[in-house]
């Protein structure tokens, strides 16, 4: 309940302060001194730089290329469902496709490229006698980029891959 309150309060505060900034009208619940501080901050180069970076990131196509399409369901739940559906433990690449390909079925470029690279490396490894039919963690980690100490597309199970 506390988490939900913080989330809703944060959303409400952001929306109302944004509206006040846009309309340049001080809300009743903000004191004069605080309003002046907010206006000074909004006029600063630091804020303008952050604002510009945020706009650029929101409009970036790269962000949509790696967008999670698993909904509010954690990756671990998708793994459990795939295990039941396939009657075996799913490969990392299968989970990756499940959560990063939208319901429309049109995979983003990044997913297609990752899958192609994965298949090429898998074929090369199989020609040398290696098999990734049961556990492809090693191959997956070689193909998928490491980002902030985690492998892209693994979410909560990232720690178990290293």
mmCIF file of C-alpha atoms in Angstrom:
data_model
loop_
_atom_site.group_PDB
_atom_site.id
_atom_site.type_symbol
_atom_site.label_atom_id
_atom_site.label_comp_id
_atom_site.label_asym_id
_atom_site.label_seq_id
_atom_site.Cartn_x
_atom_site.Cartn_y
_atom_site.Cartn_z
ATOM 1 C CA UNK A 1 0.000 0.000 0.000
ATOM 2 C CA UNK A 2 2.882 2.321 0.852
ATOM 3 C CA UNK A 3 4.494 1.616 -2.527
ATOM 4 C CA UNK A 4 1.249 2.362 -4.366
ATOM 5 C CA UNK A 5 0.811 5.620 -2.437
ATOM 6 C CA UNK A 6 4.349 6.747 -3.266
ATOM 7 C CA UNK A 7 3.816 5.881 -6.910
ATOM 8 C CA UNK A 8 0.523 7.755 -7.180
ATOM 9 C CA UNK A 9 1.767 10.708 -5.132
ATOM 10 C CA UNK A 10 4.871 10.980 -7.302
ATOM 11 C CA UNK A 11 2.777 10.846 -10.471
ATOM 12 C CA UNK A 12 0.357 13.485 -9.142
ATOM 13 C CA UNK A 13 3.183 15.777 -8.019
ATOM 14 C CA UNK A 14 5.047 15.485 -11.337
ATOM 15 C CA UNK A 15 1.893 16.187 -13.332
ATOM 16 C CA UNK A 16 0.884 19.214 -11.253
ATOM 17 C CA UNK A 17 4.344 20.769 -11.064
ATOM 18 C CA UNK A 18 4.723 20.235 -14.819
ATOM 19 C CA UNK A 19 1.376 21.934 -15.400
ATOM 20 C CA UNK A 20 2.385 24.847 -13.129
ATOM 21 C CA UNK A 21 5.663 25.235 -15.030
ATOM 22 C CA UNK A 22 3.933 25.071 -18.422
ATOM 23 C CA UNK A 23 1.212 27.587 -17.426
ATOM 24 C CA UNK A 24 3.657 29.689 -15.362
ATOM 25 C CA UNK A 25 1.041 29.813 -12.607
ATOM 26 C CA UNK A 26 1.878 29.132 -8.956
ATOM 27 C CA UNK A 27 -0.368 26.504 -7.335
ATOM 28 C CA UNK A 28 -1.891 27.391 -3.940
ATOM 29 C CA UNK A 29 0.013 24.596 -2.199
ATOM 30 C CA UNK A 30 3.475 25.950 -3.145
ATOM 31 C CA UNK A 31 4.863 28.802 -1.060
ATOM 32 C CA UNK A 32 6.224 31.997 -2.663
ATOM 33 C CA UNK A 33 9.832 31.229 -1.737
ATOM 34 C CA UNK A 34 9.620 27.699 -3.085
ATOM 35 C CA UNK A 35 7.954 28.914 -6.295
ATOM 36 C CA UNK A 36 10.811 31.377 -6.901
ATOM 37 C CA UNK A 37 13.351 28.579 -6.311
ATOM 38 C CA UNK A 38 11.525 26.341 -8.785
ATOM 39 C CA UNK A 39 11.452 29.098 -11.410
ATOM 40 C CA UNK A 40 15.178 29.745 -10.935
ATOM 41 C CA UNK A 41 15.882 26.037 -11.305
ATOM 42 C CA UNK A 42 13.747 25.768 -14.457
ATOM 43 C CA UNK A 43 15.658 28.717 -15.951
ATOM 44 C CA UNK A 44 19.065 27.164 -15.152
ATOM 45 C CA UNK A 45 21.308 25.559 -17.749
ATOM 46 C CA UNK A 46 21.471 22.346 -15.697
ATOM 47 C CA UNK A 47 17.681 21.897 -15.910
ATOM 48 C CA UNK A 48 17.569 22.790 -19.600
ATOM 49 C CA UNK A 49 20.325 20.267 -20.310
ATOM 50 C CA UNK A 50 18.470 17.506 -18.391
ATOM 51 C CA UNK A 51 15.179 18.439 -20.050
ATOM 52 C CA UNK A 52 16.715 18.335 -23.522
ATOM 53 C CA UNK A 53 18.361 14.955 -22.801
ATOM 54 C CA UNK A 54 15.032 13.576 -21.559
ATOM 55 C CA UNK A 55 13.190 14.759 -24.680
ATOM 56 C CA UNK A 56 15.882 13.263 -26.883
ATOM 57 C CA UNK A 57 15.734 9.920 -25.039
ATOM 58 C CA UNK A 58 11.922 9.763 -25.099
ATOM 59 C CA UNK A 59 11.897 10.358 -28.847
ATOM 60 C CA UNK A 60 14.766 7.962 -29.519
ATOM 61 C CA UNK A 61 14.048 5.002 -31.748
ATOM 62 C CA UNK A 62 16.748 3.000 -29.939
ATOM 63 C CA UNK A 63 14.667 2.979 -26.766
ATOM 64 C CA UNK A 64 11.730 1.479 -28.603
ATOM 65 C CA UNK A 65 14.015 -1.139 -30.147
ATOM 66 C CA UNK A 66 14.693 -2.650 -26.734
ATOM 67 C CA UNK A 67 11.293 -2.146 -25.196
ATOM 68 C CA UNK A 68 10.024 -4.823 -22.829
ATOM 69 C CA UNK A 69 6.771 -6.324 -24.126
ATOM 70 C CA UNK A 70 6.143 -8.710 -21.264
ATOM 71 C CA UNK A 71 3.646 -6.401 -19.609
ATOM 72 C CA UNK A 72 3.599 -6.292 -15.821
ATOM 73 C CA UNK A 73 4.664 -9.919 -15.737
ATOM 74 C CA UNK A 74 8.244 -10.543 -14.565
ATOM 75 C CA UNK A 75 10.638 -12.524 -16.762
ATOM 76 C CA UNK A 76 10.675 -15.344 -14.204
ATOM 77 C CA UNK A 77 6.923 -15.844 -14.694
ATOM 78 C CA UNK A 78 7.394 -15.923 -18.472
ATOM 79 C CA UNK A 79 10.077 -18.589 -17.950
ATOM 80 C CA UNK A 80 7.662 -20.668 -15.845
ATOM 81 C CA UNK A 81 4.926 -20.359 -18.486
ATOM 82 C CA UNK A 82 7.286 -21.265 -21.315
ATOM 83 C CA UNK A 83 8.491 -24.274 -19.313
ATOM 84 C CA UNK A 84 4.912 -25.557 -19.097
ATOM 85 C CA UNK A 85 4.190 -24.728 -22.740
ATOM 86 C CA UNK A 86 7.369 -26.347 -24.127
ATOM 87 C CA UNK A 87 7.513 -29.130 -21.477
ATOM 88 C CA UNK A 88 11.200 -28.317 -20.987
ATOM 89 C CA UNK A 89 13.277 -25.446 -19.684
ATOM 90 C CA UNK A 90 13.224 -22.680 -22.312
ATOM 91 C CA UNK A 91 16.442 -21.433 -23.858
ATOM 92 C CA UNK A 92 17.487 -17.882 -22.976
ATOM 93 C CA UNK A 93 16.940 -16.801 -26.577
ATOM 94 C CA UNK A 94 13.350 -18.119 -26.476
ATOM 95 C CA UNK A 95 12.636 -16.084 -23.342
ATOM 96 C CA UNK A 96 14.333 -13.073 -24.944
ATOM 97 C CA UNK A 97 12.056 -13.328 -27.987
ATOM 98 C CA UNK A 98 8.976 -13.840 -25.811
ATOM 99 C CA UNK A 99 9.464 -10.618 -23.854
ATOM 100 C CA UNK A 100 10.978 -8.328 -26.523
ATOM 101 C CA UNK A 101 8.761 -9.084 -29.529
ATOM 102 C CA UNK A 102 5.469 -7.143 -29.420
ATOM 103 C CA UNK A 103 2.122 -8.918 -29.647
ATOM 104 C CA UNK A 104 1.809 -7.660 -33.238
ATOM 105 C CA UNK A 105 4.560 -10.163 -34.031
ATOM 106 C CA UNK A 106 6.754 -7.650 -35.862
ATOM 107 C CA UNK A 107 10.128 -8.003 -34.091
ATOM 108 C CA UNK A 108 12.260 -4.894 -33.631
ATOM 109 C CA UNK A 109 15.538 -4.689 -35.567
ATOM 110 C CA UNK A 110 17.593 -5.243 -32.429
ATOM 111 C CA UNK A 111 15.810 -8.534 -31.686
ATOM 112 C CA UNK A 112 16.225 -9.720 -35.299
ATOM 113 C CA UNK A 113 19.944 -8.860 -35.285
ATOM 114 C CA UNK A 114 20.462 -10.562 -31.914
ATOM 115 C CA UNK A 115 18.665 -13.704 -33.118
ATOM 116 C CA UNK A 116 20.730 -13.791 -36.344
ATOM 117 C CA UNK A 117 23.997 -13.404 -34.442
ATOM 118 C CA UNK A 118 22.857 -16.079 -31.977
ATOM 119 C CA UNK A 119 22.006 -18.525 -34.790
ATOM 120 C CA UNK A 120 25.343 -17.872 -36.538
ATOM 121 C CA UNK A 121 27.332 -18.468 -33.347
ATOM 122 C CA UNK A 122 25.233 -21.536 -32.505
ATOM 123 C CA UNK A 123 25.845 -23.050 -35.964
ATOM 124 C CA UNK A 124 29.563 -22.348 -35.638
ATOM 125 C CA UNK A 125 29.679 -23.959 -32.169
ATOM 126 C CA UNK A 126 27.677 -26.988 -33.342
ATOM 127 C CA UNK A 127 30.090 -27.495 -36.246
ATOM 128 C CA UNK A 128 32.804 -27.800 -33.579
ATOM 129 C CA UNK A 129 30.764 -30.386 -31.667
ATOM 130 C CA UNK A 130 29.187 -28.169 -28.975
ATOM 131 C CA UNK A 131 25.480 -28.433 -28.170
ATOM 132 C CA UNK A 132 23.254 -25.706 -26.752
ATOM 133 C CA UNK A 133 19.975 -27.647 -26.787
ATOM 134 C CA UNK A 134 19.544 -27.629 -22.990
ATOM 135 C CA UNK A 135 21.433 -24.579 -21.708
ATOM 136 C CA UNK A 136 22.393 -21.679 -23.944
ATOM 137 C CA UNK A 137 23.520 -19.278 -21.187
ATOM 138 C CA UNK A 138 27.119 -19.163 -22.432
ATOM 139 C CA UNK A 139 26.072 -18.509 -26.023
ATOM 140 C CA UNK A 140 23.367 -16.026 -25.000
ATOM 141 C CA UNK A 141 25.845 -14.014 -22.908
ATOM 142 C CA UNK A 142 28.297 -13.945 -25.835
ATOM 143 C CA UNK A 143 25.640 -12.553 -28.192
ATOM 144 C CA UNK A 144 23.549 -10.258 -26.031
ATOM 145 C CA UNK A 145 25.164 -6.999 -24.881
ATOM 146 C CA UNK A 146 26.043 -6.420 -21.247
ATOM 147 C CA UNK A 147 24.382 -3.236 -19.955
ATOM 148 C CA UNK A 148 24.965 -1.827 -16.475
ATOM 149 C CA UNK A 149 26.353 -5.160 -15.328
ATOM 150 C CA UNK A 150 23.383 -7.163 -16.648
ATOM 151 C CA UNK A 151 22.604 -8.945 -19.852
ATOM 152 C CA UNK A 152 19.992 -7.226 -21.974
ATOM 153 C CA UNK A 153 16.755 -9.182 -21.842
ATOM 154 C CA UNK A 154 17.304 -11.151 -18.650
ATOM 155 C CA UNK A 155 15.946 -8.788 -15.985
ATOM 156 C CA UNK A 156 15.758 -10.527 -12.616
ATOM 157 C CA UNK A 157 17.643 -13.669 -13.575
ATOM 158 C CA UNK A 158 20.752 -11.739 -14.682
ATOM 159 C CA UNK A 159 22.722 -12.581 -11.545
ATOM 160 C CA UNK A 160 22.493 -16.315 -12.236
ATOM 161 C CA UNK A 161 24.121 -15.964 -15.661
ATOM 162 C CA UNK A 162 27.482 -14.592 -14.557
#
